[in-house]
Coordinates of C-alpha atoms in Angstrom, one line a residue:
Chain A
X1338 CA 86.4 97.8 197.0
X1339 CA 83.5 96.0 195.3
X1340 CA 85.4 94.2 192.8
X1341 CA 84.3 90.8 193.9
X1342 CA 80.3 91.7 192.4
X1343 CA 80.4 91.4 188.4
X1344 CA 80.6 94.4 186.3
X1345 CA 77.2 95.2 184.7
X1346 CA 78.4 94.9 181.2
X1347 CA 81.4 93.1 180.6
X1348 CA 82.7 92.3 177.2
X1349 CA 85.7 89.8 177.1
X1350 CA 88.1 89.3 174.1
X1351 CA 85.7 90.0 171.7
X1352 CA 86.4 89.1 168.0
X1353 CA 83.9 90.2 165.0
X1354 CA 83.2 91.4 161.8
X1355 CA 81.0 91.1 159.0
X1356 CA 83.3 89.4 156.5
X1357 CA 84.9 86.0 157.2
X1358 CA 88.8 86.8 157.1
X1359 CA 88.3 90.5 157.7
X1360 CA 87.9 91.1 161.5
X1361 CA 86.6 94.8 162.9
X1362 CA 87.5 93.9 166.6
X1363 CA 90.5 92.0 167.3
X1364 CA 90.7 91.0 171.1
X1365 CA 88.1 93.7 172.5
X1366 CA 88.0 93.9 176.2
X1367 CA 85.9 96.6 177.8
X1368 CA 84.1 96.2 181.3
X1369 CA 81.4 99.1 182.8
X1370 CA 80.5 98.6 186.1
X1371 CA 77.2 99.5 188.0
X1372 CA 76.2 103.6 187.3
X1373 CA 79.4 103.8 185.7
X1374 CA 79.3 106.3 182.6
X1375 CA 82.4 104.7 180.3
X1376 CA 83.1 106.5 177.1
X1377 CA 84.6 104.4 173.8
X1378 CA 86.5 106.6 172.1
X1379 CA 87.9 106.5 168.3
X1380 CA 87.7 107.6 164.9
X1381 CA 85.4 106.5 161.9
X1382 CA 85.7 102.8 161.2
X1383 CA 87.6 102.1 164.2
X1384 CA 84.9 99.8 165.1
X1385 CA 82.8 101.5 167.8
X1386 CA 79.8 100.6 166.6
X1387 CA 80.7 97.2 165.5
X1388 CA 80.9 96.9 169.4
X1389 CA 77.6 98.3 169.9
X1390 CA 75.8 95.9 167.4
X1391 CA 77.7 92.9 169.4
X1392 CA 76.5 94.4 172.7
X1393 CA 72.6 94.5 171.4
X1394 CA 73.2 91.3 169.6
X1395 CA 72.8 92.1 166.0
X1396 CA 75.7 91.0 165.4
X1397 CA 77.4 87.5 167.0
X1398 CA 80.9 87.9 167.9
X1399 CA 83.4 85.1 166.7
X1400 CA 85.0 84.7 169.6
X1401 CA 85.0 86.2 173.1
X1402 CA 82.1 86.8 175.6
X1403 CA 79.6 89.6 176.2
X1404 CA 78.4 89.6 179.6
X1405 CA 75.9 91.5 181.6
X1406 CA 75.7 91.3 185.2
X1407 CA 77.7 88.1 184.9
X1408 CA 75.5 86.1 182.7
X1409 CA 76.5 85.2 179.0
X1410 CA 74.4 87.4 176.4
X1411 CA 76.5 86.9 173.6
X1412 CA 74.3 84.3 171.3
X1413 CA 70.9 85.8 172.8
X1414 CA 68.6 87.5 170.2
X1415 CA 68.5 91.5 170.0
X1416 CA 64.5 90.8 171.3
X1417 CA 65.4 88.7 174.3
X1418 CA 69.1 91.1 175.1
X1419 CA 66.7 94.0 175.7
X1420 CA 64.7 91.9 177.9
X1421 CA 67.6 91.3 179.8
X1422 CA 67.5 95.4 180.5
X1423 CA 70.3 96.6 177.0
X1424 CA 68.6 99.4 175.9
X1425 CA 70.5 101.5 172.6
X1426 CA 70.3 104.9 171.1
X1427 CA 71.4 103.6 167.9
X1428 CA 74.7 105.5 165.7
X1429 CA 72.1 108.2 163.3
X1430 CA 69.3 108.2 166.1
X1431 CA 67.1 105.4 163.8
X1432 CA 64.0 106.8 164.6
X1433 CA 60.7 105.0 162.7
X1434 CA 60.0 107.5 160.3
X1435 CA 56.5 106.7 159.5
X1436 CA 55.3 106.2 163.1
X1437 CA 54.3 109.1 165.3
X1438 CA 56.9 110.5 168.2
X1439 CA 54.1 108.9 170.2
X1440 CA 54.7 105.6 168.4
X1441 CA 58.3 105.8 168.7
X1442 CA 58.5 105.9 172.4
X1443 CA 55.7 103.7 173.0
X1444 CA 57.8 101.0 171.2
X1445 CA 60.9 101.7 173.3
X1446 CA 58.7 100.3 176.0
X1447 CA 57.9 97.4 173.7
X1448 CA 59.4 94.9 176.0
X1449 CA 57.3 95.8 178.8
X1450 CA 53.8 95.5 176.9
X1451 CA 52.5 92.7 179.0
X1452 CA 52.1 95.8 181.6
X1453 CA 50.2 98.8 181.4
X1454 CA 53.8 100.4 182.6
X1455 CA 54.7 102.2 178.6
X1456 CA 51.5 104.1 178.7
X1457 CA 52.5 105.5 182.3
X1458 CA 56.3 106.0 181.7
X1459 CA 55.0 107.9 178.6
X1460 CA 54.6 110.7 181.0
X1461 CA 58.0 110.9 182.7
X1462 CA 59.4 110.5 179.0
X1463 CA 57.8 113.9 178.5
X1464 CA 58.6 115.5 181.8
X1465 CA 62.3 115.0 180.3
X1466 CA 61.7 116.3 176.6
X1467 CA 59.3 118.4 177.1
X1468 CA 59.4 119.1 173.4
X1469 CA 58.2 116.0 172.2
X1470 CA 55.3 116.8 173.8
X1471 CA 53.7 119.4 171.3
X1472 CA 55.0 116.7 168.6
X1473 CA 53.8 113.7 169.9
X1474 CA 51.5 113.0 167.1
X1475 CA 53.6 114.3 164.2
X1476 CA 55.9 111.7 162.2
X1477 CA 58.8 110.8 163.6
X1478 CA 60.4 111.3 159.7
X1479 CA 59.7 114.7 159.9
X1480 CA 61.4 116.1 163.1
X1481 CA 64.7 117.8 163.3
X1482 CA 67.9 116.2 163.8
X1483 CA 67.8 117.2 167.5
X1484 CA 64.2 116.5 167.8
X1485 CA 64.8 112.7 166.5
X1486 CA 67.7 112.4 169.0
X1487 CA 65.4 113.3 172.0
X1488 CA 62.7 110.8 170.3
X1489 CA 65.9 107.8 170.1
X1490 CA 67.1 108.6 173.4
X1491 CA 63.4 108.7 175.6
X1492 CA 62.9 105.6 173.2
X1493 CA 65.4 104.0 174.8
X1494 CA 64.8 105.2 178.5
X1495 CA 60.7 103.6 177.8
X1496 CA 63.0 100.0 178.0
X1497 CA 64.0 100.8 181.5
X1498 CA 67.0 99.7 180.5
X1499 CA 70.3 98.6 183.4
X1500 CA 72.5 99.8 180.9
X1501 CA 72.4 101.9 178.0
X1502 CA 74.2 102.2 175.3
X1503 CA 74.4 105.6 173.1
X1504 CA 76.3 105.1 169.6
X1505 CA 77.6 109.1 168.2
X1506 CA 74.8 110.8 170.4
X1507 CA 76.2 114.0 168.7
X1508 CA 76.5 113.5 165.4
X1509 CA 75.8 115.8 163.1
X1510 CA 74.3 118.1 165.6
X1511 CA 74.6 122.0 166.1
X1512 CA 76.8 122.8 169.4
X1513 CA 73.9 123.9 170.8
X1514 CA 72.0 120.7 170.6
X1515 CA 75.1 118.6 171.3
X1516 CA 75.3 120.4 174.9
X1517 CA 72.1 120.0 175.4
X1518 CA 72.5 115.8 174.6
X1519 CA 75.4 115.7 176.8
X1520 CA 73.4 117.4 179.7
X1521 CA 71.1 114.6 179.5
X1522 CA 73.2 112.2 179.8
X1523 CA 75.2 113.6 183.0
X1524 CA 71.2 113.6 184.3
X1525 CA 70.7 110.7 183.8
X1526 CA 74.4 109.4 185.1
X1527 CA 73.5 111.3 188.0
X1528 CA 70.7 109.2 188.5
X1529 CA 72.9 106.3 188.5
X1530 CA 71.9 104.9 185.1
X1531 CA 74.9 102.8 184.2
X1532 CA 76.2 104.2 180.5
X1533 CA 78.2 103.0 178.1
X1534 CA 78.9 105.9 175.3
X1535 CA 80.3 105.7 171.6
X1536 CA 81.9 109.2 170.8
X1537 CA 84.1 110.6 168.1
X1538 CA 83.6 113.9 170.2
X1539 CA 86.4 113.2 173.0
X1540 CA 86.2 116.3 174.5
X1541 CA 82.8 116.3 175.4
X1542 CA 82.5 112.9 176.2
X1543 CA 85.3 112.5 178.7
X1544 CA 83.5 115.3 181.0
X1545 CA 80.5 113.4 181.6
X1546 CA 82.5 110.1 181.9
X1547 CA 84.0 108.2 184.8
X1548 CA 86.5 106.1 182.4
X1549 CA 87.4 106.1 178.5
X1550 CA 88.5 103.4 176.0
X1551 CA 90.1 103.9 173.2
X1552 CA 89.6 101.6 169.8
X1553 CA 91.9 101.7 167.4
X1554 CA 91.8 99.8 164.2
X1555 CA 89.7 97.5 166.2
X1556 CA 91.8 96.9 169.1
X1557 CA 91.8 98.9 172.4
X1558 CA 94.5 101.3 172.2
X1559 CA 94.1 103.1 176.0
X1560 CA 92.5 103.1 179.0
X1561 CA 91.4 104.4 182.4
X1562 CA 90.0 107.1 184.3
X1563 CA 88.4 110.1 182.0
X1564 CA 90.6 112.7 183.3
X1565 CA 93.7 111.1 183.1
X1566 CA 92.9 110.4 179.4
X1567 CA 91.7 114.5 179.1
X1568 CA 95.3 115.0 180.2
X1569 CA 97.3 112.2 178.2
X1570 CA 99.3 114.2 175.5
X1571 CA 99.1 111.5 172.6
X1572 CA 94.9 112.0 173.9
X1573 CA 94.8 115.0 173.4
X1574 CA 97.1 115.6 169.9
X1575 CA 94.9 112.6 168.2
X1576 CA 91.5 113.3 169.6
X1577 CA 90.8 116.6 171.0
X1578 CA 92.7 119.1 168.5
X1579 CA 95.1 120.2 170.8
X1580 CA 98.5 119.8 172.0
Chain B
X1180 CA 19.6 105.0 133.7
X1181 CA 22.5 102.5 133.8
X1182 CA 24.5 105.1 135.3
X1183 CA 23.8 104.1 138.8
X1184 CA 24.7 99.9 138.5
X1185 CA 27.6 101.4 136.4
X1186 CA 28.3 102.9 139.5
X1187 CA 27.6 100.3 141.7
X1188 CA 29.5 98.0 139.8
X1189 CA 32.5 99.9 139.5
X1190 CA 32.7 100.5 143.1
X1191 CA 32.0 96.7 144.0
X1192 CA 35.0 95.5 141.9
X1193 CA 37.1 98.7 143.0
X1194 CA 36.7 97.1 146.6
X1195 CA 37.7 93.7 145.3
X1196 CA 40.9 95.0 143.6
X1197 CA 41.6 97.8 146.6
X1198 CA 41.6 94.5 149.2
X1199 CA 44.1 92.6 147.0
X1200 CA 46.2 95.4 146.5
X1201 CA 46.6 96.1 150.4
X1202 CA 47.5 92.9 150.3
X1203 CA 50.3 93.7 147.8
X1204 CA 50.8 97.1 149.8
X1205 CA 51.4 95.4 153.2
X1206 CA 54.0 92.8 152.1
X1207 CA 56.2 95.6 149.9
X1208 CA 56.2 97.6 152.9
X1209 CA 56.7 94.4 155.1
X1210 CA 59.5 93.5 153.2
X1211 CA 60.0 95.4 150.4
X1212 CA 59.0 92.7 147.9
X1213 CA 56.3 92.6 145.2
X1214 CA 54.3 89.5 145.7
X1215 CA 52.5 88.7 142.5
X1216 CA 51.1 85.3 144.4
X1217 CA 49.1 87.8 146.1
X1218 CA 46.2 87.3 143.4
X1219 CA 46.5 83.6 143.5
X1220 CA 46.2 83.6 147.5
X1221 CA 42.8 85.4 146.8
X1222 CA 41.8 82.7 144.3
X1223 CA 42.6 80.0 147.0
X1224 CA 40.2 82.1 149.5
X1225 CA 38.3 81.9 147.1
X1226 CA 38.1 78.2 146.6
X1227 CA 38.2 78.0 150.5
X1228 CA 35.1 79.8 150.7
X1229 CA 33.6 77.4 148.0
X1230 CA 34.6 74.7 150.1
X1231 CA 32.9 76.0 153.3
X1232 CA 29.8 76.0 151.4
X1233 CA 30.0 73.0 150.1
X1234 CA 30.8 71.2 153.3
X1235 CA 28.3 72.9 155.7
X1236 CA 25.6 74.2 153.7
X1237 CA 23.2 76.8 154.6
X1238 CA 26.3 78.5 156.5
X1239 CA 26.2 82.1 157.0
X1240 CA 28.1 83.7 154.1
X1241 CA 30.3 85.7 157.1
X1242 CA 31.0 82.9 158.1
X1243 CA 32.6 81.6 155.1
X1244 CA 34.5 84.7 155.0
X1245 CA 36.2 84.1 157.9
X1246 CA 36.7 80.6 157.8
X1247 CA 38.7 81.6 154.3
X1248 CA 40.7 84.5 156.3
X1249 CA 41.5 82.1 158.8
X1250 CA 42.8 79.2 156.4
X1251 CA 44.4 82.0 153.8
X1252 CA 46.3 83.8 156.7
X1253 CA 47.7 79.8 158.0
X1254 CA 48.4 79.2 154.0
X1255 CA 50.4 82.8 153.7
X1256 CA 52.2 82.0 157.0
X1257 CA 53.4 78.8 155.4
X1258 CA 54.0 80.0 152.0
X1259 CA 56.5 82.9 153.7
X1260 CA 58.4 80.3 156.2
X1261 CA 58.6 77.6 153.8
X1262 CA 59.3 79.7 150.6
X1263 CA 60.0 83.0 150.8
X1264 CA 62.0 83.3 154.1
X1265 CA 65.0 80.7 152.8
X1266 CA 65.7 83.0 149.2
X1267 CA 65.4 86.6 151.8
X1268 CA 68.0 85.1 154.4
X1269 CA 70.4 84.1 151.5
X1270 CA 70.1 88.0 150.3
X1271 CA 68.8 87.1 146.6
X1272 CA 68.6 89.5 144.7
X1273 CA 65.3 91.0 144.0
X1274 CA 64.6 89.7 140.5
X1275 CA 64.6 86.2 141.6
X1276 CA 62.2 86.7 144.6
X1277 CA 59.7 88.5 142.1
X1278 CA 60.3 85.4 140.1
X1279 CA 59.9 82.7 143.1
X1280 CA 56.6 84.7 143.9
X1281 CA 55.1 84.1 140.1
X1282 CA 56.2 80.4 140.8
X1283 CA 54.4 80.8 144.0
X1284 CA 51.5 81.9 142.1
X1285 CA 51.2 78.8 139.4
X1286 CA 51.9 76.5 141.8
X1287 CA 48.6 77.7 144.0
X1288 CA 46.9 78.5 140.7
X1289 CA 47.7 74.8 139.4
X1290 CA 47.3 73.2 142.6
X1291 CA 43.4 74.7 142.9
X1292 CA 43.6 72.9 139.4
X1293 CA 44.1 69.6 140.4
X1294 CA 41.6 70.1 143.4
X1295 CA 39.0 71.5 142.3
X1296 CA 39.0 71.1 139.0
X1297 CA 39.1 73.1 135.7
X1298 CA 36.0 74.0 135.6
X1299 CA 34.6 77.3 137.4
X1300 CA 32.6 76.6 140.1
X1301 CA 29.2 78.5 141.4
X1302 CA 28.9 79.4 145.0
X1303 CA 25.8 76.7 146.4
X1304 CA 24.5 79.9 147.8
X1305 CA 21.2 82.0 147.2
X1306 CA 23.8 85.1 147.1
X1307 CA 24.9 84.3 143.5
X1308 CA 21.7 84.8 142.0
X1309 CA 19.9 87.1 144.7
X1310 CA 19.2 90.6 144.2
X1311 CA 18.8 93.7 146.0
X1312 CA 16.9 96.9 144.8
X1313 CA 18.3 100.2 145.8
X1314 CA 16.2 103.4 144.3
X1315 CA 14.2 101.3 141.7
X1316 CA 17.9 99.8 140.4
X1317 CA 18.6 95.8 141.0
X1318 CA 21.5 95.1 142.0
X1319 CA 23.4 91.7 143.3
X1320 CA 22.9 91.3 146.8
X1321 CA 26.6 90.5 147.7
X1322 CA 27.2 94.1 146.9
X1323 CA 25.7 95.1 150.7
X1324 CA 28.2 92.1 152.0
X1325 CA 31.1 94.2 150.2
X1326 CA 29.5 97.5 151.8
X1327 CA 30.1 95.9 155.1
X1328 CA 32.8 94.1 155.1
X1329 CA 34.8 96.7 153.2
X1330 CA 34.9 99.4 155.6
X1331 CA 35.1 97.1 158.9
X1332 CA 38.1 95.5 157.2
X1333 CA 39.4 99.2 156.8
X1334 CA 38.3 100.0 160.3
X1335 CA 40.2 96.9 161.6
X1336 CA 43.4 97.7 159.8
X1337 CA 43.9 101.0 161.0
X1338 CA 42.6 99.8 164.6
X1339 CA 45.3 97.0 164.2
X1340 CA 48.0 98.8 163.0
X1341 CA 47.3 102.5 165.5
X1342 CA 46.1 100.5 168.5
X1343 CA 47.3 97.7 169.1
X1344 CA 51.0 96.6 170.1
X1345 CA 51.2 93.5 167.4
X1346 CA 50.3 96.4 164.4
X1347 CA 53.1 98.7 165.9
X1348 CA 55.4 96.6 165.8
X1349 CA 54.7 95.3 162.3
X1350 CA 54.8 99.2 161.2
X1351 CA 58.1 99.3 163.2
X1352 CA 59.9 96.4 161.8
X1353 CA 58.8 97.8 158.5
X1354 CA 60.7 101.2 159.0
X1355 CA 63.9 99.4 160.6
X1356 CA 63.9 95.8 161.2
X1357 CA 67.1 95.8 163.1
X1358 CA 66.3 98.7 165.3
X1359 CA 62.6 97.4 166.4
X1360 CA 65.3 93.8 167.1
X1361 CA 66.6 96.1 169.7
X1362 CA 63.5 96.8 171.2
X1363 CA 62.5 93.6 171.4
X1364 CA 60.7 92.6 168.2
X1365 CA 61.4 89.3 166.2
X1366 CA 61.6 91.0 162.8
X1367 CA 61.4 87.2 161.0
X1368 CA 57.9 86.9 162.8
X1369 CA 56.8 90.2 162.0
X1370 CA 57.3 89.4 158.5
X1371 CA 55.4 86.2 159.0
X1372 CA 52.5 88.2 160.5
X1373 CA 52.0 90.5 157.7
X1374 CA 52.3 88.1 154.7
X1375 CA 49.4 85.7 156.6
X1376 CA 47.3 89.0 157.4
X1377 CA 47.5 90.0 153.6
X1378 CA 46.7 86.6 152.5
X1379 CA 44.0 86.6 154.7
X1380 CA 42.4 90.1 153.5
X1381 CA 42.9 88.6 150.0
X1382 CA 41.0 85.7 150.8
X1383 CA 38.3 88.1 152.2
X1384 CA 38.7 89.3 148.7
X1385 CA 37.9 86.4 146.3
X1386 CA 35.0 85.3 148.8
X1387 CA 33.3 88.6 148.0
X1388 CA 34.0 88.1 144.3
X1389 CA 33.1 84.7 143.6
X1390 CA 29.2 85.5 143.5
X1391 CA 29.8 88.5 140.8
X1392 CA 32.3 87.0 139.1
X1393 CA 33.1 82.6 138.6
X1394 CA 35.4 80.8 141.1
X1395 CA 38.3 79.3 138.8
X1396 CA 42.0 78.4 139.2
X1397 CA 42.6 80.8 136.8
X1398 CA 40.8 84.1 138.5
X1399 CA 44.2 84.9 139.9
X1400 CA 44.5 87.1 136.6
X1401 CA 43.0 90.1 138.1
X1402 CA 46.1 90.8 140.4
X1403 CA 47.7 92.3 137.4
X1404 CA 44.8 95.2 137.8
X1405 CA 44.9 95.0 141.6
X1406 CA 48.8 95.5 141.1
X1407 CA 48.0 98.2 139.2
X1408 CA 45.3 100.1 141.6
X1409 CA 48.6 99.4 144.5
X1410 CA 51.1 101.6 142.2
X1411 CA 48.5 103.9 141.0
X1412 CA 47.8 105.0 145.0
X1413 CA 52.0 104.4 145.6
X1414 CA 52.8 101.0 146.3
X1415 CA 53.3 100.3 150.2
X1416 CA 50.3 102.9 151.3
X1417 CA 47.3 101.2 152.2
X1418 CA 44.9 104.2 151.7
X1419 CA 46.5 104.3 148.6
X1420 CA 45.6 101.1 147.7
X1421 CA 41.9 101.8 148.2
X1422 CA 42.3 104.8 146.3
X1423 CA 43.8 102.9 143.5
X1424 CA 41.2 99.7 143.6
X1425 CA 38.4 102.8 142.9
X1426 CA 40.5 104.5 140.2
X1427 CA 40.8 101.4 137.9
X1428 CA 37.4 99.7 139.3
X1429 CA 35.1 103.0 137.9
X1430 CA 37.6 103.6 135.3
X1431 CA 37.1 100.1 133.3
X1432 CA 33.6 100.4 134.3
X1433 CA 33.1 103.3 132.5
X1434 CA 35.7 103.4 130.3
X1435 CA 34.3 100.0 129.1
X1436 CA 31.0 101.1 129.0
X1437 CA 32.2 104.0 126.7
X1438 CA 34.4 101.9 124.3
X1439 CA 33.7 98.0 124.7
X1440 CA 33.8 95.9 127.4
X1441 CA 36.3 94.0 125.6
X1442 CA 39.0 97.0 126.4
X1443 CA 38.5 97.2 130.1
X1444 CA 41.9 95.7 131.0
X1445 CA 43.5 97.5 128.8
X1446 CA 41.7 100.9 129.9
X1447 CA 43.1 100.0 133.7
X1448 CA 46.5 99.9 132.3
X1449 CA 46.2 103.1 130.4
X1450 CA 44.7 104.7 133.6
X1451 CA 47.7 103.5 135.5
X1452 CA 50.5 104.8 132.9
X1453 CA 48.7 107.7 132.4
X1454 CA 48.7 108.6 136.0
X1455 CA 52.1 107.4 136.7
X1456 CA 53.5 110.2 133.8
X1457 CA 51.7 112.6 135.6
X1458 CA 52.8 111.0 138.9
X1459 CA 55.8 108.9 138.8
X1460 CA 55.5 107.7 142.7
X1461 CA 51.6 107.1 142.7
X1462 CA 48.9 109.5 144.0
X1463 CA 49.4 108.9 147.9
X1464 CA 53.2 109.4 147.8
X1465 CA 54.4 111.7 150.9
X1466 CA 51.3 111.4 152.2
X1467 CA 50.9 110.1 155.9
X1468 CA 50.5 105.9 155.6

């Protein structure tokens, strides 16, 4: 076993929230290791994407410690955390409306500009999604729900990022487009790209992922291997519809 | 027979109040704030321009333009740290930041006062009495330094702003400052950057002015018209804002030249309510910006 080497994200009783007195995470631990695809399961306003703001650093924790690759990152500013290699599909996909798709993924590779290395990846970015390609120059604004989410998620792959963190990659998505989200990500696990993912669709995310969560009124309820959870009776009556 | 410096004229001051109302444009879409200093920064680029002159005379009037950018955009950088910045971290409420930036706006306006006096000043330049003649019609010569400078600021904007990663990211923290924070992007320094690159277009501004109109503490009363020309072309867009400077420019031209000159503020205010009932969210509203 490799346990000795640090896990490549690692967040360590993690307290926050956004009012003094009224905490969203209570105690949060969570750890991903290296090309590990771990799902955080739980419902609206459990606080999964409290723990994604804390992870990027828009948020500072109260207490506890955010680590990545064993080095502290809780404190850091979002800029310099993405420069440490955190990239995010953020929860609603976020794209910059009034910039071009173009645009959009060009400042996903922000961090790198010293380079000429976003102009390049531009291309493989389009290999992936080959629809963005006839949109490149059209406003990002404009796009379709799906469309946007391809334009959030090869925004996120221009960082390069170590780890990457997707908040509700599905939501609000037809089936069709949410298979098609969830293919991309298994690509890209198979790749090796270590993933951290935010779902309120259990079902879906536990097949692409190697282990699950589970946040519960801000506290982690369960956890361990994906398809023990798929199988987990209480799992499956409060999160998948069945049982 | 007057038609043409009608003309001329209208579309010289149309350029003056389109620059200061990109200026207006960029910080509402920087931060969502209306900063009626705006006008006031100009009159300081104004003065700093003045004071170029003064100091080094015989200086290229270029030069003194961008000596004035340069000192307007350090001036707006401060102004935004020291001022601004402290009231937006503390979430105040709207109201009172449209408030601190009038404050911001007498204290310039009475601090150009104390400097440089009262009394307007003249540029010590050939350019204020110099004229040009273009198809048998006299015209002020600074008009050809607005038809350059004009559409090379333009040019430079869009360059900026399309081309180069400092404007993208300014466009980007614009859309979603905490996203583009993700990406790497200090939003609190991209808000710096815009509110010293519209001072320093505003400066551009009252340099070009001063030989067609007077240098004076008090010339910051014009951004009330420039504000205007910014809502007329949709407030945040700075095409629009160009629009808008031409719209009220021509229209008091003409509609002062048809009533009495007296009227033309009053004839850019009707221009702007009448096109706002037709228009509530300006001419240039869902338009590409």
């Amino acid at each position: 076993m490799e346990s000795k080497s640090p896990a490549a994200l690692a967040l360590t009783g993690i307290e926050a929230g956004y009012v003094a007195g009224v905490p969203v995470l209570s105690g949060v631990d969570l750890e991903v290791r290296e090309g590990e695809v771990v799902t955080l399961l739980g419902r609206n306003g459990a606080g999964k994407s409290t723990a994604i703001r804390v992870i990027c650093g828009l948020l500072k924790p109260n207490a506890g410690r955010v680590e990545l690759h064993g080095e502290r990152i809780d404190g850091l500013e979002p800029a310099a955390i993405v420069g440490r290699g955190i990239a995010v599909v953020p929860e609603g996909r976020r794209v910059f409306g009034s910039l071009s798709v173009e645009e959009n993924l060009l400042m996903g590779g922000f961090a790198h500009r010293r380079g000429i290395a976003p102009k390049l990846d531009l291309d493989a970015i389009y290999t992936s999604f080959p629809r963005l390609v006839e949109r490149r120059t059209q406003l990002a604004g404009t796009l379709s729900g799906g469309e946007q989410q391809m334009v959030a998620m090869g925004r996120a792959l221009m960082a390069k990022p170590r780890v990457l963190l997707l908040d509700e990659p599905s939501m609000g998505l037809a089936p069709m487009l949410i298979d098609a989200v969830f293919d991309m990500i298994s690509t890209l696990a198979g790749k090796g790209l270590t993933i951290l993912l935010v779902e309120q669709n259990a079902s879906e995310a536990l097949d692409v992922a190697d282990r699950a969560y589970v946040l519960e009124r801000g506290r982690i309820r369960r956890e361990g291997p994906a398809e023990r959870l798929l199988s987990d009776p209480e799992i499956r009556a409060s999160y998948l519809g069945v049982g | 027979m007057t038609f043409v410096i009608q003309l001329m004229s209208g579309l010289a001051v149309g350029c003056i109040y389109g620059l200061v109302a990109i200026g207006f444009s960029m910080i509402y879409r920087a931060m969502g704030l209306v900063n009626f200093a705006q006008a006031d920064i100009m009159m300081i680029g104004a003065f700093l321009g003045y004071a170029i002159l003064v100091a080094a005379p015989g200086i290229p009037f270029w030069l003194a333009i961008i000596g004035a950018m340069l000192g307007a955009a350090l001036l707006g950088f401060v102004i935004e740290r020291v001022a601004i910045r402290p009231s937006v971290a503390r979430r105040a409420d709207q109201v009172y930041l449209v408030l601190l930036t009038l404050g911001i706006g007498i204290v310039l306006s009475n601090g150009a006062r104390l400097i440089w006096g009262a009394d307007p000043v003249v540029y010590p330049t050939g350019l204020t009495h110099q004229t040009l003649t273009l198809a048998g019609y006299p015209l002020p010569a600074v008009y050809l330094y607005i038809a350059v400078v004009m559409p090379a600021l333009l040019v430079g904007l869009h360059l900026f702003f399309t081309r180069t990663w400092l404007g993208l990211a300014l466009r980007a923290a614009a859309d979603d400052p905490d996203t583009a924070a993700t990406m790497g992007v200090r939003p609190a320094l991209a808000t710096s950057v815009s509110f010293a690159l519209a001072s320093a277009i505003g400066a551009a501004a009252g340099v070009l002015y001063a030989p067609i109109s007077y240098v004076s503490f008090d010339m910051g009363v014009i951004g009330v018209k420039a504000f205007a020309a910014a809502v007329v072309g949709t407030l945040g867009s700075i095409p629009g804002a160009v629009l808008g400077g031409f719209i009220i420019g021509l229209g008091e031209t003409f509609g002062g030249q048809l009533i009495a000159t007296e009227y033309q503020d009053s004839i850019a205010f009707a221009i702007m309510i009448g096109i706002l009932l037709l228009k509530p969210t300006g001419l240039l509203s869902g338009a590409r910006r």
